[in-house]
mmCIF file of N, CA, C and O in Angstrom:
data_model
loop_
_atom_site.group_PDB
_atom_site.id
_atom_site.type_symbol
_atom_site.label_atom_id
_atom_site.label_comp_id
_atom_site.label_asym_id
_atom_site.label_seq_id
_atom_site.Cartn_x
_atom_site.Cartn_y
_atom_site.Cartn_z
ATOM 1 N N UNK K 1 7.030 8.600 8.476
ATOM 2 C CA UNK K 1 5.754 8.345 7.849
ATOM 3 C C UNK K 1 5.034 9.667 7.588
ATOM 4 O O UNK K 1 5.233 10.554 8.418
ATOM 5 N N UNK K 2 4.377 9.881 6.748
ATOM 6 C CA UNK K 2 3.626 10.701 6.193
ATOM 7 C C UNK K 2 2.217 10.564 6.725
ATOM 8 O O UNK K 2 1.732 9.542 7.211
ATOM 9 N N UNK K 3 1.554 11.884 6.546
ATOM 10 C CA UNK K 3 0.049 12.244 7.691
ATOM 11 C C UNK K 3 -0.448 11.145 6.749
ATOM 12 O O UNK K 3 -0.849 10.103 7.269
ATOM 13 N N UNK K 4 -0.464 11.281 5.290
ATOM 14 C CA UNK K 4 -1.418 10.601 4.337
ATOM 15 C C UNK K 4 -1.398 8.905 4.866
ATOM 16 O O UNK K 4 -2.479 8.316 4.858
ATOM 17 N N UNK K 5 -0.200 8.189 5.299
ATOM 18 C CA UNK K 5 0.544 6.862 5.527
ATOM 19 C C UNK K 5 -0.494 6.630 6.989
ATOM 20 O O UNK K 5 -1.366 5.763 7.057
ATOM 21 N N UNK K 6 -0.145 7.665 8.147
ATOM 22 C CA UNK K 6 -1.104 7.474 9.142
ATOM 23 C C UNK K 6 -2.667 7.157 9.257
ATOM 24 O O UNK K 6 -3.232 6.299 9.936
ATOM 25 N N UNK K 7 -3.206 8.143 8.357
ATOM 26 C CA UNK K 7 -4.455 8.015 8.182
ATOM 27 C C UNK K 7 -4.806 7.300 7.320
ATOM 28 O O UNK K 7 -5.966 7.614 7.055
ATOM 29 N N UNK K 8 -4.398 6.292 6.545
ATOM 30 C CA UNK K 8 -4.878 5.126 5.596
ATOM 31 C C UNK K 8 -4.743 3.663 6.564
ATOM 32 O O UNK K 8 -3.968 3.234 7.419
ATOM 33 N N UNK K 9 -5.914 3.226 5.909
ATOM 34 C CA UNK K 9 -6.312 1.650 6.756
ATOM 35 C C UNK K 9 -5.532 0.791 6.116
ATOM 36 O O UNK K 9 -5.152 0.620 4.958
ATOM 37 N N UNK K 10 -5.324 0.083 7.588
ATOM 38 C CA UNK K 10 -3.915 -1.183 7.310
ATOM 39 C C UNK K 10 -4.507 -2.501 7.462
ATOM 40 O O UNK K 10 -5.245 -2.847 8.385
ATOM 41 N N UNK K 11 -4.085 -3.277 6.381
ATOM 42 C CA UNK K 11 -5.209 -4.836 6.317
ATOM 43 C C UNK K 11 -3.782 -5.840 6.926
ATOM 44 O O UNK K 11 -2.571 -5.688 6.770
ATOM 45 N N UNK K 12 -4.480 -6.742 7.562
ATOM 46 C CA UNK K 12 -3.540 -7.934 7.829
ATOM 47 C C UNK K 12 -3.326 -9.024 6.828
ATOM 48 O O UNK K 12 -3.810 -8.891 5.704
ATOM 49 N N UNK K 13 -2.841 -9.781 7.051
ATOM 50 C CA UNK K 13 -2.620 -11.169 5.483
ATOM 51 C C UNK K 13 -3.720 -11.199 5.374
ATOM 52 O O UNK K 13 -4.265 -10.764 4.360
ATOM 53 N N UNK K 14 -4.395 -11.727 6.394
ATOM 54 C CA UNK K 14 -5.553 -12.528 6.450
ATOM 55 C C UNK K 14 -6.967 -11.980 5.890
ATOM 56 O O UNK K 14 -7.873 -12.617 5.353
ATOM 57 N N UNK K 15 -6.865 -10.452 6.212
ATOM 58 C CA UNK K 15 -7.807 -9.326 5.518
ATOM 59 C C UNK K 15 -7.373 -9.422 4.090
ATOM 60 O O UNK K 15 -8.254 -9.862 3.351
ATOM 61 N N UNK K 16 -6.126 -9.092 3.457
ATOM 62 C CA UNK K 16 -6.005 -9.334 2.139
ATOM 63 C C UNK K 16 -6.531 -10.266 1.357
ATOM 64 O O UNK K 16 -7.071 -9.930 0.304
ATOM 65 N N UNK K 17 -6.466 -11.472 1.708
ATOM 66 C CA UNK K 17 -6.444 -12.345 1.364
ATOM 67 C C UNK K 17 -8.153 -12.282 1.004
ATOM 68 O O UNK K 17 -8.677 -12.181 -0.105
ATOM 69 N N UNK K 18 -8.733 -12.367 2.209
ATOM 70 C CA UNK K 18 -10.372 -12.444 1.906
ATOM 71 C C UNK K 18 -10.796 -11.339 1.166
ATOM 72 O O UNK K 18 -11.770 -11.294 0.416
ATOM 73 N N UNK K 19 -9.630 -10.034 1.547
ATOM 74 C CA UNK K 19 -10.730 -9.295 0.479
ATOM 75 C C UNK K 19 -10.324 -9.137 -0.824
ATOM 76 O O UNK K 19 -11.020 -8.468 -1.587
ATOM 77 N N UNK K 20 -8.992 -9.806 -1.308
ATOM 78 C CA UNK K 20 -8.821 -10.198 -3.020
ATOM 79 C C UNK K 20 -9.735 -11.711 -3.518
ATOM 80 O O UNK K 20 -10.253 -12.155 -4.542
ATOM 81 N N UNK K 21 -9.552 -12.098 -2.181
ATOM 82 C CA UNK K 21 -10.032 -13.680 -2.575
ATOM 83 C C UNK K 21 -9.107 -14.307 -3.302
ATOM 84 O O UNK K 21 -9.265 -14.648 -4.475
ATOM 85 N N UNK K 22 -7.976 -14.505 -2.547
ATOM 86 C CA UNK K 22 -7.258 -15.459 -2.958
ATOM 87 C C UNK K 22 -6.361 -16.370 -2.340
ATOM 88 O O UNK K 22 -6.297 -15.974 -1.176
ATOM 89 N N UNK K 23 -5.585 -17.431 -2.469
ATOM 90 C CA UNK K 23 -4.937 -18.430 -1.643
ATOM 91 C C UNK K 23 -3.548 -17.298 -1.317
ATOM 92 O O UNK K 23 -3.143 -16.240 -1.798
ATOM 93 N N UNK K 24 -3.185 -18.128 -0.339
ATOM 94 C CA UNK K 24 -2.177 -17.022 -0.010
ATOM 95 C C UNK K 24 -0.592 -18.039 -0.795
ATOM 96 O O UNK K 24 0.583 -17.678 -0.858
ATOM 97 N N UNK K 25 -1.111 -19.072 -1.174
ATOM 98 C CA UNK K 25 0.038 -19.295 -2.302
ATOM 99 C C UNK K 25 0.416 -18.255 -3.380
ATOM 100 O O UNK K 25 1.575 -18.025 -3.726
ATOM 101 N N UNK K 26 -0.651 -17.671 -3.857
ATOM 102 C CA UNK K 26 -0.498 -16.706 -4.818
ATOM 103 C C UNK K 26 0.028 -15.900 -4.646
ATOM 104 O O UNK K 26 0.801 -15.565 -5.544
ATOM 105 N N UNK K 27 -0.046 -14.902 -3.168
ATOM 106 C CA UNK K 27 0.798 -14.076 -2.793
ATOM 107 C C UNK K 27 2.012 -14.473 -2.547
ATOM 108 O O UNK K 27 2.933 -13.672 -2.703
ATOM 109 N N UNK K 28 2.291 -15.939 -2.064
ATOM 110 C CA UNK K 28 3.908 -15.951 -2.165
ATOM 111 C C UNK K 28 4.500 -16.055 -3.176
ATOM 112 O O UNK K 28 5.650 -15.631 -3.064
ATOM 113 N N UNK K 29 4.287 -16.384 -4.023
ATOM 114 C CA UNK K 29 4.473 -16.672 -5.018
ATOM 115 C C UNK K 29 4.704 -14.926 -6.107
ATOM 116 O O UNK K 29 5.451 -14.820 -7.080
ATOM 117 N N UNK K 30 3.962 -13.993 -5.619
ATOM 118 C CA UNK K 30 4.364 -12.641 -6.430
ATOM 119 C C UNK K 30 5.359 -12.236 -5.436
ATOM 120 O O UNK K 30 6.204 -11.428 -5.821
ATOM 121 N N UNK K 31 5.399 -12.563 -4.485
ATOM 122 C CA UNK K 31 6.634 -12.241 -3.449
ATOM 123 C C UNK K 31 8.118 -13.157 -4.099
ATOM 124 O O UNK K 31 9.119 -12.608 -4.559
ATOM 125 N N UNK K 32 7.979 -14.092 -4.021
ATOM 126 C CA UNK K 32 8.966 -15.470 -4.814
ATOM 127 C C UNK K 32 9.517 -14.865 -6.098
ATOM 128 O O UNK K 32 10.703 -14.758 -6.412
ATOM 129 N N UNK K 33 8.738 -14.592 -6.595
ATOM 130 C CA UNK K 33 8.831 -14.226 -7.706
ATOM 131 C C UNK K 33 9.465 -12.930 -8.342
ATOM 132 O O UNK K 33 9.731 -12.729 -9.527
ATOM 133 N N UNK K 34 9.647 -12.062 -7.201
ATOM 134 C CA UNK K 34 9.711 -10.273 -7.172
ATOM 135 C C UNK K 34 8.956 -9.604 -8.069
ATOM 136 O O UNK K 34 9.492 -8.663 -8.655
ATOM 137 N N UNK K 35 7.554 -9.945 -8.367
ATOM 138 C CA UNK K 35 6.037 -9.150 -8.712
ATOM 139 C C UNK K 35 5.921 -8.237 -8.073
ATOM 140 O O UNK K 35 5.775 -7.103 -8.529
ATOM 141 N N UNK K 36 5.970 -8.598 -6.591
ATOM 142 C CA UNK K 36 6.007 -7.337 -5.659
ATOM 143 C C UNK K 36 7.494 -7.419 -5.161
ATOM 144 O O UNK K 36 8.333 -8.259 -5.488
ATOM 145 N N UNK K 37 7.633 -6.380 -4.311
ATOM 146 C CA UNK K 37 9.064 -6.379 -3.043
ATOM 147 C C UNK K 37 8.723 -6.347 -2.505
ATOM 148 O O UNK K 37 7.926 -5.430 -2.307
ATOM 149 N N UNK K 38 8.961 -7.420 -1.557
ATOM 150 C CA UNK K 38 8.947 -7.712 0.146
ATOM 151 C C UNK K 38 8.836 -5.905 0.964
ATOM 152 O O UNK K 38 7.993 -5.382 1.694
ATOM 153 N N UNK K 39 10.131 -5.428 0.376
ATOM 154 C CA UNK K 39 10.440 -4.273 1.544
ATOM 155 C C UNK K 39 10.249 -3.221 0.851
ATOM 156 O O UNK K 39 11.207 -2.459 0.722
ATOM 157 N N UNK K 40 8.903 -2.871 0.186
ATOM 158 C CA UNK K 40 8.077 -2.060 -0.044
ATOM 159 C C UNK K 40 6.565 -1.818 0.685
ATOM 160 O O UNK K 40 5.949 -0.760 0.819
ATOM 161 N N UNK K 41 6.282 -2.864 1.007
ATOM 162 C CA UNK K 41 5.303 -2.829 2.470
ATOM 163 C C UNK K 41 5.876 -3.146 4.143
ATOM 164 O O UNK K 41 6.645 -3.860 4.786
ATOM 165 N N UNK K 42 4.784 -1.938 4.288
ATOM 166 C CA UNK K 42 5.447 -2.124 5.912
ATOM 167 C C UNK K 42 4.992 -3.260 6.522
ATOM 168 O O UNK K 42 4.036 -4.016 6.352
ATOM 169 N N UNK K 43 6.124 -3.173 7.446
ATOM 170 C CA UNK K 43 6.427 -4.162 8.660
ATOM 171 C C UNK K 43 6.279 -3.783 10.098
ATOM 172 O O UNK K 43 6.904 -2.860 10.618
ATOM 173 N N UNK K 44 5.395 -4.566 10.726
ATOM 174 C CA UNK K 44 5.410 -3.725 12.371
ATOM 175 C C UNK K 44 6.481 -4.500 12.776
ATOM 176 O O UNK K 44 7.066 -5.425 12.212
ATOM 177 N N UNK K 45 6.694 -3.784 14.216
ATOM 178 C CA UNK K 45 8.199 -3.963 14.620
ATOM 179 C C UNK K 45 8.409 -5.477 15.292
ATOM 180 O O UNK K 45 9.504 -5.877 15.687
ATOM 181 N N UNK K 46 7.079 -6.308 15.359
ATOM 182 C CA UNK K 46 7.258 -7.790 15.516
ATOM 183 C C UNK K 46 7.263 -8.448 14.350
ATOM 184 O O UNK K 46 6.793 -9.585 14.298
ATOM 185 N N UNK K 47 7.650 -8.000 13.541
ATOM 186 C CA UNK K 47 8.116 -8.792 11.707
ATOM 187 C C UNK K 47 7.116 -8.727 11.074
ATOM 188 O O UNK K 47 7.393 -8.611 9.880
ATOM 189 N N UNK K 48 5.463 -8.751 11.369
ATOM 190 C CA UNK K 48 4.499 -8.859 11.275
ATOM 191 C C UNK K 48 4.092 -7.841 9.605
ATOM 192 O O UNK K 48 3.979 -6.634 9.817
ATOM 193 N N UNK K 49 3.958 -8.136 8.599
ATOM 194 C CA UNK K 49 3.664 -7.725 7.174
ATOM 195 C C UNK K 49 2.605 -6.942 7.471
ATOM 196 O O UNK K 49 1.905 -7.551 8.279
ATOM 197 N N UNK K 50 1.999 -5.531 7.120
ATOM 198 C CA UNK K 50 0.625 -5.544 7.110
ATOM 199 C C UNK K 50 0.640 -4.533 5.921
ATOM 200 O O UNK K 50 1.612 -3.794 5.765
ATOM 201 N N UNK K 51 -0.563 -4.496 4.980
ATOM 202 C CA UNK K 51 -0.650 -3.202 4.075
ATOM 203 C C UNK K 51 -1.890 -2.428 4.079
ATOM 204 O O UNK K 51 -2.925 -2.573 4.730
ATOM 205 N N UNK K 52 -1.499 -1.469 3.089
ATOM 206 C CA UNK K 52 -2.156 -0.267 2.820
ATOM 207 C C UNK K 52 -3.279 -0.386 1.778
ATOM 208 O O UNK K 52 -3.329 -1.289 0.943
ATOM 209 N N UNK K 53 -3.878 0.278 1.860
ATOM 210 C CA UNK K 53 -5.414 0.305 0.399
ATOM 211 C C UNK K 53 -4.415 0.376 -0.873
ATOM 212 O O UNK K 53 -4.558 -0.228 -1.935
ATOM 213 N N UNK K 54 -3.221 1.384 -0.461
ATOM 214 C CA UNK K 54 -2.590 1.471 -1.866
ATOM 215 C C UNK K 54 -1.709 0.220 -1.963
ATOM 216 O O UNK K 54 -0.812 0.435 -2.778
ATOM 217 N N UNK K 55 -1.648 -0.775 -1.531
ATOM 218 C CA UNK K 55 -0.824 -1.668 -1.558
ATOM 219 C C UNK K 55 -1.962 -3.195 -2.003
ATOM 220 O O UNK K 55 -1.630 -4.310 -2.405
ATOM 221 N N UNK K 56 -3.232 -2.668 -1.739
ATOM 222 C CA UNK K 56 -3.869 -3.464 -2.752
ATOM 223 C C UNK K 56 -3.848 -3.351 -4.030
ATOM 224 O O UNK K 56 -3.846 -4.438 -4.607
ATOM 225 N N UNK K 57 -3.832 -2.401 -4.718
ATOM 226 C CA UNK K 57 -4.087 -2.243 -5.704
ATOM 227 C C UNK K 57 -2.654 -2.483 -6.072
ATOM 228 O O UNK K 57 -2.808 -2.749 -7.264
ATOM 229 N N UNK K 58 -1.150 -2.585 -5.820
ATOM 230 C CA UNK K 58 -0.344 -3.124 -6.189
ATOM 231 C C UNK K 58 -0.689 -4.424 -6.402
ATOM 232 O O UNK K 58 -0.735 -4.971 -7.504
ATOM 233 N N UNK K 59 -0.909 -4.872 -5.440
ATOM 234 C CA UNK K 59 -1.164 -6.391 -5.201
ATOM 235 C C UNK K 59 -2.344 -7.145 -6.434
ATOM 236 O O UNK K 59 -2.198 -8.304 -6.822
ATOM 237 N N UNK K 60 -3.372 -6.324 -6.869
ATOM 238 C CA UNK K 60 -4.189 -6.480 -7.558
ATOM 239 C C UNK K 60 -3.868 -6.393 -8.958
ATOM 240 O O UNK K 60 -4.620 -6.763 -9.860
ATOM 241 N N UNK K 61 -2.652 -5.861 -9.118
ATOM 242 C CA UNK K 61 -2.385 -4.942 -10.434
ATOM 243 C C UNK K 61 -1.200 -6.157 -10.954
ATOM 244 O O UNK K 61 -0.965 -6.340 -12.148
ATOM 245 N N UNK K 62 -0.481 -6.973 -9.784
ATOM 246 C CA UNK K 62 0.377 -7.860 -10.237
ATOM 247 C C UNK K 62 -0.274 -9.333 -10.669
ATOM 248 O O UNK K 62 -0.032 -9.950 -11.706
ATOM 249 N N UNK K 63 -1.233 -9.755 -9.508
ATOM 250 C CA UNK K 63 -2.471 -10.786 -10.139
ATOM 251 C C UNK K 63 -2.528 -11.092 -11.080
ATOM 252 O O UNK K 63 -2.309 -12.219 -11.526
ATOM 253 N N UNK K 64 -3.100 -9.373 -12.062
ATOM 254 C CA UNK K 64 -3.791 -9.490 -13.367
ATOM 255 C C UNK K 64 -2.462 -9.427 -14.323
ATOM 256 O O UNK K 64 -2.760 -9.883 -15.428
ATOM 257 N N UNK K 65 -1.182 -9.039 -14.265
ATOM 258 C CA UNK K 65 -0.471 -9.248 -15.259
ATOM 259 C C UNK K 65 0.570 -10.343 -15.134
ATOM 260 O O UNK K 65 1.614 -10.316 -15.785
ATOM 261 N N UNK K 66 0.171 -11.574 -14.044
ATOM 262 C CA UNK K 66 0.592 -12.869 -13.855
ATOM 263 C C UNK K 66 -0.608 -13.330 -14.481
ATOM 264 O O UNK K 66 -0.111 -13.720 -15.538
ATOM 265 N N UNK K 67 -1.934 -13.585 -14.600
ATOM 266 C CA UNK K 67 -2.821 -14.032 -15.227
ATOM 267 C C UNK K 67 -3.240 -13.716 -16.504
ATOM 268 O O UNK K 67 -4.261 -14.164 -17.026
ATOM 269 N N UNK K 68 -2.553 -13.039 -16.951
ATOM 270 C CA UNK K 68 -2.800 -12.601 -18.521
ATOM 271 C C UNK K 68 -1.647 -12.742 -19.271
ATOM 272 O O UNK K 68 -1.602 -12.229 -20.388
ATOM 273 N N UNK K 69 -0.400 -13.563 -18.683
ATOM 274 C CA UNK K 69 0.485 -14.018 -19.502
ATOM 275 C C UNK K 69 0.305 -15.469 -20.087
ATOM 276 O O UNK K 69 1.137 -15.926 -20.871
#
């Protein structure tokens, strides 16, 4: 991991979720879908998903070009 990777804040589903505001169907569904890749966000070592600020804006960036098709 990189100093930059350490020092950036890590959201849980559940933080994502409230702070895109959205069902978490949607996220499976860009996951389902391969919008995003699974194994491009980290994983703590109990399987547990969590991401990065920059991994919102992935997440945000796939939303809008599933909703504008």
């Amino acid at each position: 991991m990189t100093e930059n990777t350490l020092s950036e804040k890590l959201y849980t589903l559940s933080q994502v979720l409230q702070t895109l505001n959205i069902a978490r169907h949607r996220l499976n569904y860009l996951f389902d879908s391969r919008k995003l890749r699974a194994e491009e966000f980290l994983k703590l070592p109990n399987g547990e998903r969590v991401y990065r600020e920059s991994d919102l804006e992935k997440i945000r960036k796939a939303l809008f070009e599933v909703s504008s098709k």
